[in-house]
Coordinates of C-alpha atoms in Angstrom, one line a residue:
K1 CA 0.0 0.0 0.0
I2 CA 1.3 3.4 -1.1
T3 CA 0.0 6.8 0.3
H4 CA 1.1 10.1 -1.2
L5 CA 1.3 12.9 1.3
L6 CA 1.1 16.6 0.0
L7 CA 3.8 18.9 1.6
N8 CA 3.0 22.7 1.2
S9 CA 4.6 25.9 2.3
S10 CA 3.0 25.8 5.7
V11 CA 5.8 23.2 6.5
E12 CA 8.2 25.9 6.4
S13 CA 6.5 28.1 8.9
A14 CA 5.4 25.0 11.2
N15 CA 5.2 26.0 14.9
Q16 CA 7.4 24.1 17.6
S17 CA 5.0 21.4 18.2
A18 CA 4.8 20.4 14.4
S19 CA 7.6 19.1 12.2
L20 CA 9.2 21.3 9.5
L21 CA 10.2 18.1 7.5
L22 CA 7.5 15.5 8.2
H23 CA 3.9 15.5 7.4
P24 CA 1.5 15.1 10.4
T25 CA 0.2 11.9 9.0
T26 CA 3.7 10.6 8.7
I27 CA 4.6 11.4 12.4
E28 CA 1.4 9.6 13.6
R29 CA 2.1 6.5 11.5
I30 CA 5.7 6.4 12.7
R31 CA 4.6 6.6 16.3
L32 CA 2.1 3.9 15.7
A33 CA 4.5 1.5 14.2
V34 CA 7.2 2.1 16.9
R35 CA 4.4 1.4 19.6
Q36 CA 3.6 -1.8 17.8
G37 CA 7.2 -2.9 17.4
Q38 CA 7.1 -2.6 13.6
S39 CA 10.2 -1.8 11.6
V40 CA 10.3 1.7 10.1
G41 CA 12.7 2.8 7.4
I42 CA 13.0 6.4 6.3
F43 CA 14.7 7.1 2.8
V44 CA 16.4 10.3 2.3
N45 CA 17.4 10.7 -1.4
R46 CA 20.8 12.3 -2.5
V47 CA 20.8 16.2 -2.5
K48 CA 23.1 18.9 -3.9
P49 CA 24.7 21.4 -1.6
H50 CA 22.9 24.7 -1.6
P51 CA 23.8 28.3 -0.2
C52 CA 22.6 29.5 3.3
K53 CA 19.5 31.8 2.7
H54 CA 21.1 34.4 5.0
C55 CA 24.7 34.9 4.0
Q56 CA 25.0 32.6 0.8
T57 CA 27.5 30.3 2.3
V58 CA 27.5 26.9 0.5
L59 CA 26.3 24.3 3.0
S60 CA 26.9 20.7 3.2
I61 CA 24.0 18.4 3.0
N62 CA 24.1 17.5 6.8
D63 CA 24.7 21.1 8.2
Q64 CA 21.9 22.0 10.7
I65 CA 23.3 25.5 11.2
C66 CA 25.2 27.8 8.8
P67 CA 28.9 27.4 9.7
N68 CA 29.5 31.1 8.7
C69 CA 26.5 32.9 10.4
A70 CA 24.9 30.4 12.6
W71 CA 21.6 30.6 10.6
P72 CA 19.3 27.7 11.2
V73 CA 19.2 25.4 8.3
K74 CA 16.2 23.1 7.4
Q75 CA 16.7 20.6 4.6
F76 CA 15.8 17.0 3.9
S77 CA 18.9 15.5 5.1
V78 CA 19.6 12.3 7.1
H79 CA 20.7 14.4 10.2
Q80 CA 17.8 16.9 10.0
V81 CA 15.3 14.1 9.7
A82 CA 16.8 12.2 12.6
A83 CA 16.7 15.4 14.7
E84 CA 12.9 15.8 14.0
L85 CA 12.3 12.2 14.9
R86 CA 14.2 12.3 18.2
R87 CA 12.2 15.5 19.1
L88 CA 8.8 14.0 18.0
V89 CA 9.0 10.3 18.5
Q90 CA 10.7 10.5 21.8
G91 CA 12.2 7.3 23.3
S92 CA 12.9 5.7 19.9
Q93 CA 16.1 4.1 18.9
I94 CA 17.3 5.6 15.7
Q95 CA 20.2 4.4 13.4
L96 CA 21.6 6.5 10.7
H97 CA 23.0 5.1 7.4
Y98 CA 24.8 7.2 4.9
K99 CA 28.2 7.7 3.3
G100 CA 30.6 8.4 6.0
S101 CA 28.6 7.3 8.9
E102 CA 30.3 5.1 11.6
Q103 CA 27.4 2.9 11.7
S104 CA 27.3 0.2 9.0
D105 CA 24.2 -1.7 7.7
Q106 CA 25.2 -4.5 10.0
S107 CA 25.5 -2.3 13.1
S108 CA 24.4 -4.2 16.2
G109 CA 21.6 -3.2 18.7
R110 CA 18.1 -2.6 18.5
A111 CA 16.8 0.2 16.1
D112 CA 13.0 1.2 16.0
I113 CA 13.7 3.5 13.0
R114 CA 16.3 3.4 10.3
V115 CA 17.1 6.7 8.6
G116 CA 19.3 6.6 5.4
T117 CA 20.3 7.1 1.9
I118 CA 20.6 4.3 -0.7
R119 CA 23.2 2.9 1.7
M120 CA 20.7 1.3 3.9
S121 CA 21.1 -2.4 3.5
R122 CA 19.4 -3.6 0.2
D123 CA 18.4 -6.9 2.3
A124 CA 16.4 -5.0 4.9
S125 CA 12.6 -4.9 4.6
F126 CA 10.4 -2.6 6.5
H127 CA 6.7 -2.7 7.7
L128 CA 6.4 1.1 7.2
G129 CA 8.7 3.0 4.7
V130 CA 8.7 6.8 4.5
V131 CA 10.1 8.7 1.4
C132 CA 11.0 12.1 2.8
L133 CA 10.6 13.9 -0.5
S134 CA 10.1 12.1 -3.7
E135 CA 11.5 15.2 -5.7
Q136 CA 14.7 15.2 -3.9
G137 CA 17.6 14.3 -6.2
R138 CA 16.0 14.8 -9.3
Q139 CA 17.4 18.5 -9.9
L140 CA 21.0 17.3 -9.6
P141 CA 23.1 18.5 -12.7
D142 CA 23.0 15.2 -14.3
F143 CA 20.4 14.3 -17.1
R144 CA 20.0 10.9 -15.7
A145 CA 19.5 12.0 -12.1
E146 CA 15.6 11.6 -12.3
E147 CA 16.2 8.1 -13.6
K148 CA 18.7 7.1 -10.9
S149 CA 16.5 8.7 -8.2
F150 CA 13.5 6.8 -9.3
I151 CA 15.3 3.5 -9.4
N152 CA 16.5 4.0 -5.9
L153 CA 13.1 4.9 -4.6
I154 CA 11.5 1.9 -6.4
D155 CA 14.1 -0.4 -4.8
F156 CA 13.3 1.0 -1.4
L157 CA 9.5 0.9 -1.9
S158 CA 9.7 -2.7 -3.1
R159 CA 11.0 -3.6 0.4
C160 CA 8.3 -2.0 2.3
H161 CA 4.9 -3.4 3.4
E162 CA 3.3 0.1 3.5
A163 CA 4.8 3.4 2.4
L164 CA 4.3 7.0 2.8
I165 CA 5.6 9.2 -0.1
Q166 CA 6.0 13.0 0.8
T167 CA 5.9 15.3 -2.1
F168 CA 5.3 18.9 -3.1
D169 CA 3.7 17.7 -6.5
I170 CA 1.3 14.9 -6.0
E171 CA 0.2 15.0 -9.7
S172 CA 3.8 14.7 -11.1
E173 CA 4.5 11.8 -13.7
V174 CA 7.2 10.5 -11.4
G175 CA 4.6 10.4 -8.5
K176 CA 2.3 8.4 -10.5
S177 CA 4.8 6.1 -11.5
L178 CA 5.9 5.6 -8.0
G179 CA 2.3 5.0 -6.8
A180 CA 1.8 2.4 -9.4
R181 CA 5.5 1.0 -8.6
S182 CA 5.9 1.0 -12.5
L183 CA 9.2 1.4 -14.2
R184 CA 7.6 1.1 -17.5
L185 CA 5.4 4.1 -16.8
F186 CA 8.3 6.1 -15.8
L187 CA 10.3 5.1 -18.9
S188 CA 7.6 5.9 -21.3
H189 CA 7.5 9.4 -19.7
Q190 CA 11.2 9.9 -20.1
L191 CA 11.2 8.6 -23.7
M192 CA 8.8 11.4 -24.4
L193 CA 10.9 14.1 -22.7
R194 CA 14.4 13.2 -24.0
P195 CA 13.9 13.8 -27.8
R196 CA 12.7 17.5 -26.9
A197 CA 15.8 18.1 -24.9
E198 CA 18.1 16.4 -27.4
L199 CA 19.4 13.9 -24.7
P200 CA 20.4 10.3 -25.0
P201 CA 19.4 7.9 -26.4
Y202 CA 18.3 10.3 -29.0
R203 CA 21.4 12.5 -29.2
Q204 CA 25.0 11.5 -28.3
L205 CA 26.7 13.8 -25.7
I206 CA 30.4 14.7 -26.1
S207 CA 32.2 14.0 -22.7

């Protein structure tokens, strides 16, 4: 079962008791799953570094405050999502899985919630899976970014009994393809777009 949850601008102005990164339904389902002892996996797709809104310093994807001006940073990163979970799902055991993390996919100890990138074990399955932002990773400067992102998401969703997909565009072609878990639908959309943009396989790029 897959459910799409629409995020909007109100997320950015959420009050202290709400989440800046997680939909209210997402929070309630995670709390319920943890209470019932069900496994929870939260997928955070790759992102590109972006500048601080206050001083334009380029941030790393895991910065929680700007290293130059100390401006608070809110972004869909592993550390930011984990911080929200610790605040809103108190008492839960959280493991982080991303490039450069000290924990491996084989890390010992109990974990109620796993938060990570594609480095989360491909052998792991989850009762509840959450895609933090389905659009994330698709804007990278790589004409295959959307394709790579979609394949990672499909792989994650295939290992979830129930999935919640957070998105800013619930009617997007990628969102529809994810909802149907259909690689064929996604590829048919890509094959319509690439000739217009003169991209492979219709036009060869010079490296």
